[in-house]
Short mmCIF file of C-alpha atoms and ligand atoms in Angstrom, two decimals:
data_model
loop_
_atom_site.label_atom_id
_atom_site.label_comp_id
_atom_site.label_asym_id
_atom_site.label_seq_id
_atom_site.Cartn_x
_atom_site.Cartn_y
_atom_site.Cartn_z
CA MET A 1 -12.12 -14.93 34.38
CA GLU A 2 -8.78 -13.74 32.30
CA ARG A 3 -9.51 -10.69 31.33
CA ILE A 4 -9.40 -9.86 27.27
CA ASN A 5 -8.81 -6.70 25.75
CA VAL A 6 -9.42 -6.20 22.47
CA THR A 7 -5.96 -6.64 21.78
CA LYS A 8 -3.61 -8.34 22.78
CA ALA A 9 0.14 -7.63 22.20
CA PHE A 10 2.31 -10.82 20.05
CA LEU A 11 5.19 -11.69 22.32
CA PRO A 12 8.07 -14.36 20.41
CA PRO A 13 9.08 -16.54 22.07
CA ILE A 14 11.72 -15.63 24.69
CA GLU A 15 14.73 -17.01 23.67
CA GLU A 16 14.57 -15.93 19.93
CA TYR A 17 14.67 -11.95 21.94
CA GLN A 18 16.96 -13.34 24.26
CA ALA A 19 19.32 -14.51 21.22
CA LEU A 20 18.99 -10.85 19.28
CA VAL A 21 19.70 -8.88 22.88
CA ALA A 22 22.72 -11.33 23.55
CA GLN A 23 23.79 -9.79 20.17
CA ILE A 24 23.55 -6.05 21.88
CA TRP A 25 25.54 -6.80 24.50
CA GLN A 26 28.27 -8.22 21.88
CA ASN A 27 28.14 -5.50 19.99
CA GLY A 28 28.13 -2.73 22.47
CA TRP A 29 25.78 -0.83 20.79
CA LEU A 30 21.87 0.36 22.24
CA THR A 31 21.15 3.23 19.89
CA ASN A 32 21.98 5.58 16.89
CA ASP A 33 21.49 3.29 13.83
CA GLY A 34 23.44 0.42 15.36
CA PRO A 35 23.75 -3.04 14.22
CA LEU A 36 20.34 -4.13 14.89
CA LEU A 37 18.57 -1.25 13.12
CA LEU A 38 20.38 -1.42 10.35
CA LYS A 39 19.36 -5.06 9.53
CA LEU A 40 15.91 -3.99 10.23
CA GLU A 41 15.61 -1.12 8.08
CA GLU A 42 16.72 -3.98 5.31
CA ALA A 43 13.93 -7.15 6.68
CA LEU A 44 11.58 -3.77 6.30
CA ARG A 45 13.15 -2.47 2.81
CA GLY A 46 12.34 -6.44 0.85
CA LYS A 47 8.80 -7.24 3.30
CA LEU A 48 7.30 -3.72 2.07
CA GLU A 49 9.77 -4.09 -1.05
CA ASN A 50 10.62 -0.52 -0.75
CA ASP A 51 14.29 0.46 -0.79
CA ARG A 52 12.86 4.41 0.91
CA ILE A 53 12.20 3.67 4.40
CA LEU A 54 13.17 4.47 8.06
CA PHE A 55 12.38 3.05 11.49
CA VAL A 56 11.48 6.26 13.77
CA GLY A 57 9.89 6.38 16.97
CA ASN A 58 7.35 5.36 16.28
CA GLY A 59 4.33 6.13 14.76
CA THR A 60 3.27 9.94 15.86
CA VAL A 61 7.29 11.26 15.67
CA ALA A 62 6.93 10.30 12.08
CA LEU A 63 3.99 11.91 11.21
CA GLN A 64 5.42 14.88 12.09
CA LEU A 65 8.37 14.71 10.29
CA ALA A 66 6.88 14.18 7.38
CA ILE A 67 4.74 17.43 7.61
CA LYS A 68 8.22 18.52 8.69
CA VAL A 69 9.65 17.59 5.71
CA LEU A 70 7.62 18.62 3.47
CA GLU A 71 7.91 22.46 4.95
CA LEU A 72 3.78 21.87 5.25
CA SER A 73 2.41 25.16 6.16
CA GLY A 74 -1.31 26.41 6.43
CA GLU A 75 -4.24 23.63 4.95
CA ILE A 76 -3.95 20.74 5.38
CA ILE A 77 -6.84 18.71 3.91
CA THR A 78 -7.96 15.48 6.51
CA THR A 79 -9.82 12.99 7.20
CA PRO A 80 -12.41 13.01 11.14
CA PHE A 81 -11.68 9.00 10.93
CA SER A 82 -8.12 8.15 12.40
CA TYR A 83 -6.88 8.37 16.04
CA CYS A 84 -6.10 12.16 17.14
CA ALA A 85 -2.07 11.32 15.93
CA THR A 86 -3.16 12.11 12.67
CA THR A 87 -4.74 15.56 14.09
CA THR A 88 -2.77 16.39 16.56
CA SER A 89 0.36 16.23 14.38
CA ILE A 90 -0.59 18.95 12.06
CA LEU A 91 -1.95 20.50 14.94
CA TRP A 92 2.23 20.41 16.59
CA GLU A 93 3.18 21.40 13.34
CA ASN A 94 1.11 24.48 13.57
CA CYS A 95 -1.00 23.58 10.45
CA THR A 96 -4.56 23.76 10.18
CA PRO A 97 -6.60 20.64 10.33
CA VAL A 98 -9.65 21.09 7.90
CA PHE A 99 -11.91 17.95 8.38
CA THR A 100 -13.63 16.54 4.86
CA ASP A 101 -16.14 13.26 5.64
CA ILE A 102 -15.57 9.98 4.97
CA ASN A 103 -16.89 7.21 2.41
CA ALA A 104 -19.74 5.14 3.88
CA HIS A 105 -18.16 2.24 2.92
CA ASP A 106 -14.89 1.78 3.96
CA PHE A 107 -14.89 4.88 6.66
CA ASN A 108 -11.46 6.15 4.11
CA LEU A 109 -11.80 10.02 3.00
CA ASN A 110 -13.68 10.76 0.37
CA ALA A 111 -11.87 11.18 -1.94
CA GLU A 112 -15.07 13.15 -3.63
CA LEU A 113 -15.24 15.70 -1.17
CA ILE A 114 -12.04 16.94 -0.87
CA GLU A 115 -11.69 19.29 -4.15
CA ALA A 116 -14.32 21.25 -2.32
CA ALA A 117 -12.44 22.05 0.24
CA ILE A 118 -9.06 22.99 -1.03
CA THR A 119 -8.14 27.00 -0.76
CA PRO A 120 -5.61 29.25 -1.97
CA LYS A 121 -3.52 28.18 2.09
CA THR A 122 -4.48 24.47 1.16
CA THR A 123 -0.74 22.62 1.08
CA ALA A 124 -1.93 19.03 1.66
CA ILE A 125 -4.01 16.14 1.91
CA LEU A 126 -3.59 13.98 4.86
CA ALA A 127 -5.14 10.64 5.38
CA THR A 128 -5.80 7.18 7.00
CA HIS A 129 -5.78 4.02 5.80
CA VAL A 130 -8.20 3.05 8.06
CA TYR A 131 -8.44 -0.59 10.10
CA GLY A 132 -5.70 -1.23 7.27
CA ARG A 133 -7.66 -1.02 3.87
CA PRO A 134 -6.29 1.94 1.44
CA CYS A 135 -7.94 5.52 0.50
CA ASP A 136 -8.48 5.44 -3.02
CA VAL A 137 -4.80 6.17 -3.64
CA GLU A 138 -5.04 6.71 -7.54
CA ARG A 139 -8.06 9.47 -7.44
CA ILE A 140 -6.01 11.51 -4.78
CA ALA A 141 -2.67 11.41 -6.48
CA GLU A 142 -4.71 12.69 -9.41
CA ILE A 143 -6.63 15.48 -7.11
CA ALA A 144 -2.95 16.02 -5.86
CA LYS A 145 -1.71 16.59 -8.76
CA LYS A 146 -4.09 18.77 -10.00
CA HIS A 147 -4.15 21.40 -7.42
CA ASN A 148 -0.10 20.38 -6.48
CA LEU A 149 -0.71 19.01 -3.01
CA LYS A 150 1.55 16.40 -0.67
CA VAL A 151 -0.09 13.23 0.07
CA ILE A 152 0.88 11.67 3.33
CA TYR A 153 -0.95 8.21 4.32
CA ASP A 154 -1.58 7.49 8.03
CA GLY A 155 -0.67 4.53 7.37
CA ALA A 156 -0.24 3.42 10.84
CA HIS A 157 -2.76 -0.36 10.18
CA ALA A 158 -1.37 -1.16 7.50
CA PHE A 159 1.53 -3.39 7.61
CA GLY A 160 0.88 -6.20 6.38
CA ALA A 161 -1.85 -5.37 3.60
CA THR A 162 -1.18 -5.47 0.03
CA LEU A 163 -3.10 -3.45 -2.87
CA ASN A 164 -2.46 -5.09 -6.30
CA GLY A 165 0.21 -6.88 -4.88
CA ILE A 166 1.96 -3.66 -3.21
CA SER A 167 2.40 -2.31 0.47
CA VAL A 168 0.11 0.04 1.46
CA LEU A 169 2.47 1.55 2.71
CA ASN A 170 4.47 2.90 -0.74
CA PHE A 171 1.71 5.25 -1.87
CA GLY A 172 1.59 8.96 -1.52
CA ASP A 173 4.54 11.66 -1.19
CA ILE A 174 4.80 9.96 2.31
CA SER A 175 3.92 6.69 4.34
CA THR A 176 4.02 6.37 8.18
CA CYS A 177 3.06 2.96 10.15
CA SER A 178 2.66 2.96 14.08
CA PHE A 179 4.68 -0.70 15.38
CA HIS A 180 3.24 0.21 18.64
CA ALA A 181 2.97 -3.20 21.00
CA THR A 182 -1.03 -2.81 19.99
CA LYS A 183 -0.49 -3.32 16.12
CA VAL A 184 -0.48 -5.97 13.77
CA PHE A 185 3.36 -5.65 13.70
CA HIS A 186 5.15 -4.01 16.66
CA THR A 187 8.54 -2.84 18.33
CA THR A 188 7.10 -3.22 21.87
CA GLU A 189 7.56 1.43 20.18
CA GLY A 190 8.47 2.45 17.13
CA GLY A 191 7.41 3.55 13.50
CA CYS A 192 8.69 3.79 10.02
CA ILE A 193 8.63 5.68 7.20
CA THR A 194 8.11 5.15 3.69
CA CYS A 195 8.85 8.17 1.13
CA ASN A 196 8.47 8.51 -3.16
CA ASN A 197 12.08 10.16 -3.10
CA ASP A 198 15.90 9.73 -2.32
CA ASP A 199 15.87 13.80 -1.55
CA LEU A 200 12.72 13.04 1.08
CA LEU A 201 14.61 10.42 2.76
CA LEU A 202 17.48 12.36 3.04
CA GLN A 203 15.91 15.34 4.53
CA LEU A 204 13.60 12.66 6.71
CA ARG A 205 17.20 11.22 7.30
CA ARG A 206 18.22 14.21 8.72
CA ALA A 207 15.49 15.45 10.84
CA ARG A 208 15.10 12.50 12.83
CA SER A 209 18.93 12.48 14.33
CA PHE A 210 18.95 16.18 15.16
CA GLY A 211 19.23 17.85 11.28
CA HIS A 212 23.26 16.49 11.82
CA VAL A 213 26.10 13.79 10.80
CA ASN A 214 28.70 14.26 13.03
CA ASP A 215 29.83 18.13 13.23
CA ASP A 216 27.93 18.67 9.51
CA TYR A 217 24.56 20.90 10.47
CA TYR A 218 22.56 20.47 7.95
CA ARG A 219 18.74 21.82 9.37
CA VAL A 220 16.41 21.74 12.00
CA GLY A 221 16.20 18.39 13.30
CA ILE A 222 14.67 16.25 16.05
CA ASN A 223 15.68 12.73 17.63
CA GLY A 224 13.07 11.03 16.09
CA LYS A 225 15.43 7.25 16.43
CA ASN A 226 15.06 4.22 17.82
CA SER A 227 16.97 1.40 19.60
CA GLU A 228 18.52 -1.25 19.16
CA PHE A 229 16.38 -3.47 21.79
CA HIS A 230 13.22 -1.99 19.97
CA ALA A 231 15.17 -3.02 16.25
CA ALA A 232 15.78 -6.10 18.22
CA MET A 233 12.35 -6.94 19.46
CA GLY A 234 11.19 -5.97 15.54
CA LEU A 235 13.42 -8.39 14.46
CA ALA A 236 11.87 -11.17 16.50
CA ASN A 237 8.66 -10.40 15.73
CA LEU A 238 9.16 -9.93 11.92
CA PRO A 239 9.51 -13.73 11.12
CA HIS A 240 5.96 -14.44 12.72
CA LEU A 241 4.40 -12.17 10.74
CA GLU A 242 2.41 -14.86 8.26
CA SER A 243 1.15 -16.77 11.25
CA ILE A 244 0.40 -13.33 13.15
CA ILE A 245 -1.87 -13.12 10.28
CA ALA A 246 -2.87 -16.20 9.71
CA ASN A 247 -4.58 -17.05 12.99
CA ARG A 248 -6.20 -13.04 12.74
CA LYS A 249 -7.90 -14.34 9.57
CA LYS A 250 -8.93 -17.30 11.42
CA THR A 251 -11.10 -15.16 14.90
CA SER A 252 -12.34 -12.21 11.61
CA GLU A 253 -14.08 -15.24 9.38
CA LEU A 254 -15.53 -16.67 13.00
CA TYR A 255 -16.63 -13.69 14.08
CA ASP A 256 -18.17 -13.39 10.18
CA GLU A 257 -19.47 -16.50 10.06
CA THR A 258 -21.49 -15.55 13.63
CA LEU A 259 -23.16 -12.52 14.09
CA ASN A 260 -26.30 -10.87 13.14
CA TRP A 261 -25.43 -9.06 9.97
CA GLU A 262 -29.40 -7.81 8.91
CA LYS A 263 -28.53 -5.36 12.63
CA LEU A 264 -25.18 -4.97 11.90
CA PHE A 265 -22.57 -3.21 9.29
CA LYS A 266 -18.82 -3.31 8.81
CA PRO A 267 -16.81 -1.72 6.96
CA PHE A 268 -15.10 -3.45 3.66
CA THR A 269 -13.19 -2.03 0.49
CA LYS A 270 -13.85 -1.85 -2.95
CA PHE A 271 -11.03 -2.53 -4.08
CA GLU A 272 -11.09 -6.64 -5.20
CA ASN A 273 -6.78 -7.28 -5.71
CA PHE A 274 -6.53 -6.32 -2.13
CA GLU A 275 -4.94 -8.34 0.12
CA TYR A 276 -6.01 -7.90 4.00
CA ASN A 277 -3.73 -7.50 7.37
CA TYR A 278 -6.69 -7.97 10.22
CA ALA A 279 -5.27 -5.31 11.98
CA TYR A 280 -9.31 -4.93 13.50
CA TYR A 281 -12.37 -6.24 13.58
CA PRO A 282 -14.88 -3.37 14.30
CA VAL A 283 -18.88 -3.27 14.19
CA VAL A 284 -21.25 -0.34 13.92
CA PHE A 285 -25.12 -0.85 15.29
CA LYS A 286 -27.63 0.85 14.89
CA ASP A 287 -27.80 2.93 17.75
CA GLU A 288 -25.84 4.37 20.74
CA THR A 289 -27.64 2.76 23.32
CA THR A 290 -27.18 -0.40 21.32
CA ILE A 291 -23.25 -0.31 21.25
CA LEU A 292 -23.56 1.07 25.47
CA GLN A 293 -25.54 -1.46 26.65
CA VAL A 294 -23.40 -4.05 24.28
CA ILE A 295 -19.93 -2.80 26.24
CA LYS A 296 -21.77 -3.34 29.33
CA GLU A 297 -22.86 -6.64 29.11
CA LEU A 298 -19.39 -6.92 28.13
CA ASN A 299 -17.38 -5.74 31.08
CA ALA A 300 -19.25 -7.57 33.15
CA VAL A 301 -17.30 -11.22 31.95
CA ASN A 302 -14.46 -9.47 31.71
CA ILE A 303 -14.71 -9.16 27.99
CA TYR A 304 -13.10 -5.27 27.10
CA PRO A 305 -13.65 -4.00 23.28
CA ARG A 306 -12.90 -0.74 22.04
CA ARG A 307 -14.75 2.21 21.12
CA TYR A 308 -12.67 3.25 17.91
CA PHE A 309 -12.82 5.82 16.78
CA TYR A 310 -14.62 7.25 19.07
CA PRO A 311 -15.09 10.90 19.13
CA ALA A 312 -15.09 11.85 15.23
CA LEU A 313 -11.79 13.69 15.08
CA ASN A 314 -13.58 16.88 13.69
CA GLN A 315 -14.97 17.15 16.99
CA LEU A 316 -11.93 17.16 19.28
CA PRO A 317 -12.66 19.52 21.93
CA TYR A 318 -9.08 22.04 21.73
CA LEU A 319 -9.74 22.60 18.17
CA GLU A 320 -10.63 26.49 17.21
CA ASN A 321 -12.61 25.38 14.01
CA SER A 322 -14.50 22.37 12.64
CA GLN A 323 -16.00 21.53 9.93
CA ALA A 324 -19.39 19.27 9.89
CA CYS A 325 -18.44 15.74 9.03
CA PRO A 326 -22.21 13.67 9.84
CA VAL A 327 -21.33 10.28 8.36
CA SER A 328 -17.96 9.71 10.00
CA GLU A 329 -19.57 11.09 13.09
CA LYS A 330 -22.12 8.14 13.26
CA ILE A 331 -19.43 5.73 12.90
CA ALA A 332 -18.00 7.04 15.61
CA GLN A 333 -20.84 6.66 17.96
CA ASN A 334 -21.69 3.48 16.41
CA VAL A 335 -19.05 1.81 15.80
CA LEU A 336 -16.65 -1.15 18.84
CA SER A 337 -13.80 -3.13 18.24
CA LEU A 338 -13.98 -6.09 18.42
CA PRO A 339 -11.57 -8.44 20.37
CA LEU A 340 -8.99 -9.90 17.98
CA SER A 341 -5.41 -10.29 18.03
CA HIS A 342 -3.06 -13.40 16.89
CA ASP A 343 -4.52 -15.84 19.96
CA THR A 344 -8.02 -14.93 20.40
CA SER A 345 -9.98 -17.61 21.08
CA GLU A 346 -12.89 -19.39 20.07
CA GLU A 347 -14.34 -19.59 22.86
CA THR A 348 -13.88 -15.51 23.40
CA VAL A 349 -15.53 -15.11 19.95
CA ARG A 350 -18.56 -17.67 20.81
CA ARG A 351 -18.89 -15.22 23.77
CA VAL A 352 -19.33 -11.38 22.45
CA VAL A 353 -21.18 -12.99 19.52
CA GLU A 354 -24.04 -14.19 21.94
CA ILE A 355 -23.87 -11.19 24.00
CA ILE A 356 -23.76 -8.98 20.57
CA ASN A 357 -26.50 -10.21 18.75
CA ALA A 358 -28.42 -10.83 21.65
CA ASN A 359 -28.84 -7.20 21.99
CA LEU A 360 -29.70 -6.36 19.05
C1 PLP B 401 -1.12 3.82 16.63
C2 PLP B 401 -1.79 4.77 15.57
C3 PLP B 401 -0.76 6.16 14.85
C4 PLP B 401 0.32 6.73 16.19
O1 PLP B 401 1.04 5.34 16.68
P1 PLP B 401 2.01 5.71 17.73
O2 PLP B 401 3.21 4.28 17.29
O3 PLP B 401 1.24 5.30 19.36
O4 PLP B 401 2.85 7.26 18.01
C5 PLP B 401 -1.68 7.59 14.78
N1 PLP B 401 -2.51 7.31 13.25
C6 PLP B 401 -3.21 6.10 13.97
C7 PLP B 401 -4.31 6.41 12.89
C8 PLP B 401 -3.03 4.81 14.78
O5 PLP B 401 -3.38 4.21 15.11
#
């Protein structure tokens, strides 16, 4: 039996990638702002309708660059429900994560809890658009303005999702995205950064490439660049994005129709004018015993869903201090992301649903 994972990377028709790779041979240019990278950035500017965008090495270095160029220090209020890179990038930049709990409906940072966590040391809010559904961006902007805080969004899941017709990656001072192979749109490894002013863009551009341009050394930088081969994968994949999302939508709708919702819960957004990218299909079970039993039975038929996110980040073992976040801890314990990709078959969905419904 073929192994089915929580997701499967999309691969474009090989000729389409090869045609782009042939251009790399012709250009003799492999990295450092090559022609394919510039072309991908151009395409991303169009797709996200944002002029300020940079293609970077991955979604984690994107977060680190964001924290660095905003010159953050002290405490950053952040979400306990995300991938560990959201928290570790804060720690990596020698800042302290302060966790506030999440909403029970969309699993995003609960904006109403932020103000109580602000101290004189707070410099920013770093929130994740969990599973691609947007945070309460207006409320968070209001709080940030009132308390003079910066806002970074980890939009690793949000490529292709829009709120009021605007890309979800266009909020906050800086938004980051991941183009890792497991994401809806990928460049094998990769990511991007968007920001809301030209000075930030300049600082990000410089910091991405060692902080210098030729012999002019402007600032401390790092290697956050990406290559022509990764840009080629992005250029090959981008034209397929719509059909990838359409297939994921179809699969998601089949789960919607067949899972037993009397015994399960799934996150939802309260925003009306929202277009989803169908990045994940998480369901929440009533308790951990059930989720572990379901995982065991699915694994027995070679199906590997993923506890995502688990554990809650406020419970990471290497934190010196942390805050209790009961909503997040409970969801992290009981949530399972089901198989979802551009070519998840109906047969897979039916097998997954049958096992889940029989165990509730
Ligand atoms: C995937 C992911 C990242 C990390 O992105 P990479 O490109 O793998 O470095 C960060 N945050 C979240 C929420 C993610 O899902």
